[in-house]
JSON list of C-alpha atoms in Angstrom, two decimals:
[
{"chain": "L", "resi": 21, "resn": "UNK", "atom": "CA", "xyz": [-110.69, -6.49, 18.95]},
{"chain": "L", "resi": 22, "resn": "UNK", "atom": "CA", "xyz": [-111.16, -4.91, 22.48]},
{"chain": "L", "resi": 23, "resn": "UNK", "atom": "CA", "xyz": [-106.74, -5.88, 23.01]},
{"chain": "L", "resi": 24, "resn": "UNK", "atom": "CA", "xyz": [-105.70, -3.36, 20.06]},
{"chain": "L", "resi": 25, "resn": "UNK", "atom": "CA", "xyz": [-106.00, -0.50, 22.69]},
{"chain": "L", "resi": 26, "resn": "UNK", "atom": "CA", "xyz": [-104.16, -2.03, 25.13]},
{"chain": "L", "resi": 27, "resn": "UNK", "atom": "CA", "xyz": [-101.24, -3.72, 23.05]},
{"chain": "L", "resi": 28, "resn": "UNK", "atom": "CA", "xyz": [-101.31, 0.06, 21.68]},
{"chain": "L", "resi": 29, "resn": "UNK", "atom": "CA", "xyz": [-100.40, 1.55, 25.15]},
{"chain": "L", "resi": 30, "resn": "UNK", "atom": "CA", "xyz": [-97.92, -0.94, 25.87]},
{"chain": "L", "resi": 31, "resn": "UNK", "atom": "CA", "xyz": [-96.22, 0.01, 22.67]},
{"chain": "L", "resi": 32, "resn": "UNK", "atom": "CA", "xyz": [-96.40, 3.71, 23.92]},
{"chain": "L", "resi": 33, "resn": "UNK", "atom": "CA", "xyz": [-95.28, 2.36, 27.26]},
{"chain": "L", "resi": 34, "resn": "UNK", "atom": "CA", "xyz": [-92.18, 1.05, 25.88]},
{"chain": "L", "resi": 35, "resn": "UNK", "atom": "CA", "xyz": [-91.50, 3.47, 23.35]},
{"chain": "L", "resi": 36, "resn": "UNK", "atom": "CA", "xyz": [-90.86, 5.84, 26.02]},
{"chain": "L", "resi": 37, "resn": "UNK", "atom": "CA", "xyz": [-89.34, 3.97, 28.09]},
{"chain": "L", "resi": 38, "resn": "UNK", "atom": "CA", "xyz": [-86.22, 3.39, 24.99]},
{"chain": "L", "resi": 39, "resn": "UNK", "atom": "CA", "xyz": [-86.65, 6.60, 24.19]},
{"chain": "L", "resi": 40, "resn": "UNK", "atom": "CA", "xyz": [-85.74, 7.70, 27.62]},
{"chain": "L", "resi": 41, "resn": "UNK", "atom": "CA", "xyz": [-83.06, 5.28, 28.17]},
{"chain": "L", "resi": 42, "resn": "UNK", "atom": "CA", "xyz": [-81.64, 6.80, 24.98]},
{"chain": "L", "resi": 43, "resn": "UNK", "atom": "CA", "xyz": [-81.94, 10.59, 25.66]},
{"chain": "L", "resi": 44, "resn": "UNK", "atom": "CA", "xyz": [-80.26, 9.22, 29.10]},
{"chain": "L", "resi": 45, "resn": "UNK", "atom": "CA", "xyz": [-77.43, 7.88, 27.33]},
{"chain": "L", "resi": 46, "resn": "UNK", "atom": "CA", "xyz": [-76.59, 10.70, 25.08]},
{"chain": "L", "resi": 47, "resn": "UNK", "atom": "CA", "xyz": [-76.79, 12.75, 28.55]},
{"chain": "L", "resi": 48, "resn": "UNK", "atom": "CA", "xyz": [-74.18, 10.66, 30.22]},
{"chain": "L", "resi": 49, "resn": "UNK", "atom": "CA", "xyz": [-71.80, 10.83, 26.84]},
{"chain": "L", "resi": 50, "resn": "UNK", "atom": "CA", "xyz": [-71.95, 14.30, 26.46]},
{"chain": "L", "resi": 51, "resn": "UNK", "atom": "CA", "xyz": [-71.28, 14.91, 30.19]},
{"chain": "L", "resi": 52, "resn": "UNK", "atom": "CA", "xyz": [-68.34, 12.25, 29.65]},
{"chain": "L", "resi": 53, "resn": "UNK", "atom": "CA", "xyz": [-67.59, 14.97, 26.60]},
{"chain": "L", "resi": 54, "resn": "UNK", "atom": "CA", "xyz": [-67.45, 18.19, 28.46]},
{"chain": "L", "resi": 55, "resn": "UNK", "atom": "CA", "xyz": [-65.67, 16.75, 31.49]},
{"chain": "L", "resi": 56, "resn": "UNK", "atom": "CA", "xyz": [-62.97, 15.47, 29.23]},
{"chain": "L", "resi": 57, "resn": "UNK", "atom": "CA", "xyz": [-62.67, 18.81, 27.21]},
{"chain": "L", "resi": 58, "resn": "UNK", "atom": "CA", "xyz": [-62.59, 20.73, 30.88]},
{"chain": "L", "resi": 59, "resn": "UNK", "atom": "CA", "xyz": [-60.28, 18.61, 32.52]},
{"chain": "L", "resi": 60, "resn": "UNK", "atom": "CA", "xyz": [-57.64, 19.37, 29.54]},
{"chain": "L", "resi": 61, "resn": "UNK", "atom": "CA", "xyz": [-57.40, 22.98, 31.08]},
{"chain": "L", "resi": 62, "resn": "UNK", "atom": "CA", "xyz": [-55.44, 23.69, 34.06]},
{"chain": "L", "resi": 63, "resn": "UNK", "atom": "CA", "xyz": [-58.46, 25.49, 35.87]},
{"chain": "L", "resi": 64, "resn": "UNK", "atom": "CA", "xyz": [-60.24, 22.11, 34.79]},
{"chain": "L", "resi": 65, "resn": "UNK", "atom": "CA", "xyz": [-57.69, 19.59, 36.34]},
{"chain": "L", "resi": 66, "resn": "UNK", "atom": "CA", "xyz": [-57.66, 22.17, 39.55]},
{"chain": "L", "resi": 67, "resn": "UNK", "atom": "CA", "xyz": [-61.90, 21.49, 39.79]},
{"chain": "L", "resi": 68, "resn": "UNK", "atom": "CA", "xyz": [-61.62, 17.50, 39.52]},
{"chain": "L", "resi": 69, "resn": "UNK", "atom": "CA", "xyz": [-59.35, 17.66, 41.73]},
{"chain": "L", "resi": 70, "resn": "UNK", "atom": "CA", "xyz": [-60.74, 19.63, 44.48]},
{"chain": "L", "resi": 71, "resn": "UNK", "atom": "CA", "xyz": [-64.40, 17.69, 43.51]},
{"chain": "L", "resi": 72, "resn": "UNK", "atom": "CA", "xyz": [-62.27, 14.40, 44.23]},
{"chain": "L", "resi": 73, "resn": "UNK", "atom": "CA", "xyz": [-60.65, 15.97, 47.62]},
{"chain": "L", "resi": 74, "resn": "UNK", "atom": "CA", "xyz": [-64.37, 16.57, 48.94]},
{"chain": "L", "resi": 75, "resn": "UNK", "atom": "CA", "xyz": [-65.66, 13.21, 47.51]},
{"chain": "L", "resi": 76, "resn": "UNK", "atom": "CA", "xyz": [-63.25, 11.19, 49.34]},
{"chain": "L", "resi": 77, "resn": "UNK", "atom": "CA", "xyz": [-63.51, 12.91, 52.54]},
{"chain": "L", "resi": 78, "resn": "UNK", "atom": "CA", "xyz": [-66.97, 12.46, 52.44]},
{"chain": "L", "resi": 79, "resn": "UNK", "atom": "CA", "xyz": [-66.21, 9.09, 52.02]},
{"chain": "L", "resi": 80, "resn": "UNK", "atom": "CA", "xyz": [-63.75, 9.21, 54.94]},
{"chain": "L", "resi": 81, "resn": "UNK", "atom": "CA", "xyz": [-66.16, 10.79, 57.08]},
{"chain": "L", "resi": 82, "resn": "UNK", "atom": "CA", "xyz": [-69.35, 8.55, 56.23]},
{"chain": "L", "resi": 83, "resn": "UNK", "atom": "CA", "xyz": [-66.59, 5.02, 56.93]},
{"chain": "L", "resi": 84, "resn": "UNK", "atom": "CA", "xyz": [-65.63, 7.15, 59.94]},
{"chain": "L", "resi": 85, "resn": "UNK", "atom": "CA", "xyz": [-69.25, 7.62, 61.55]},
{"chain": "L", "resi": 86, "resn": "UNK", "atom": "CA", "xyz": [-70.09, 4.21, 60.22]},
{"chain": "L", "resi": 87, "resn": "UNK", "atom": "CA", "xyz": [-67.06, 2.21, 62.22]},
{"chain": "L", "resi": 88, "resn": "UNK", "atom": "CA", "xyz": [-67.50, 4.33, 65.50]},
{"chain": "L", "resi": 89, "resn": "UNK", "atom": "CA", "xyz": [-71.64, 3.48, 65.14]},
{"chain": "L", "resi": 90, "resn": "UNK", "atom": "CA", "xyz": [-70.27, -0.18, 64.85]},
{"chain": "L", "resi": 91, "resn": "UNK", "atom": "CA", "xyz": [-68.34, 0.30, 67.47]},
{"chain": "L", "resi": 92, "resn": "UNK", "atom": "CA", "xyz": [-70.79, 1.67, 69.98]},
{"chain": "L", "resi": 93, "resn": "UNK", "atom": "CA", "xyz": [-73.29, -0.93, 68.90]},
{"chain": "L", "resi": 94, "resn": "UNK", "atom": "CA", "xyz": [-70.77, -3.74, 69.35]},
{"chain": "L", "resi": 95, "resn": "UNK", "atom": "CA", "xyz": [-69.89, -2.21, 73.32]},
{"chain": "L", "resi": 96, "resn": "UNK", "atom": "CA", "xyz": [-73.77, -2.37, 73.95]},
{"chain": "L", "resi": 97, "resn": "UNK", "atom": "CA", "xyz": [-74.07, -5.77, 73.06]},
{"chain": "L", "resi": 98, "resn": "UNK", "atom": "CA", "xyz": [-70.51, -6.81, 74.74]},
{"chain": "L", "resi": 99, "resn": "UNK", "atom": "CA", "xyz": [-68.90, -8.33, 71.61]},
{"chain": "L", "resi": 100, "resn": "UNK", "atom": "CA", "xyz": [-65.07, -7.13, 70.88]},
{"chain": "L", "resi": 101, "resn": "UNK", "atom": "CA", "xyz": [-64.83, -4.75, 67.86]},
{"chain": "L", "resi": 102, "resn": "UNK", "atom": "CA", "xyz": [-63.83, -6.21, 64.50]},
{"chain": "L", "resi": 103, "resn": "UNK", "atom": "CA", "xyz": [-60.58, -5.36, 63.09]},
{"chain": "L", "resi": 104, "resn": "UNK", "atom": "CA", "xyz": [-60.11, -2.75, 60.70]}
]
């Protein structure tokens, strides 16, 4: 009987694990709650949209550093840079 111990801690192993992924879950779908409850207020839509103003032009910057990188790496090496 020396594999009841170990079949035991794998149990406890993946008893945690679902219970995680569940406590995760109900994290997520209450945040999906409370963001749909804000963003019924004025002051709420005028956060999301200033949070998706920043987001994108941290996007916009990140593509931006990322093509003129290419670019610079493309002139060292003497190929032509790709089109946009």
């Amino acid at each position: 009987m020396p594999r009841a111990p170990r079949r035991r801690h794998i149990d406890q192993e993946q008893e945690h694990l679902v219970k995680s992924i569940l406590w995760f879950t109900v994290g997520v779908a209450a945040g999906f709650a409370v963001a749909h409850q804000v963003n019924q207020t004025k002051q709420g839509r005028d956060f999301f949209s200033a949070v998706d103003a920043k987001a994108r032009a941290f996007g916009h910057a990140i593509a931006e550093g990322y093509h003129a990188r290419d670019a610079e790496l493309r002139a060292e090496q003497g190929e032509t840079p790709a089109a946009l």
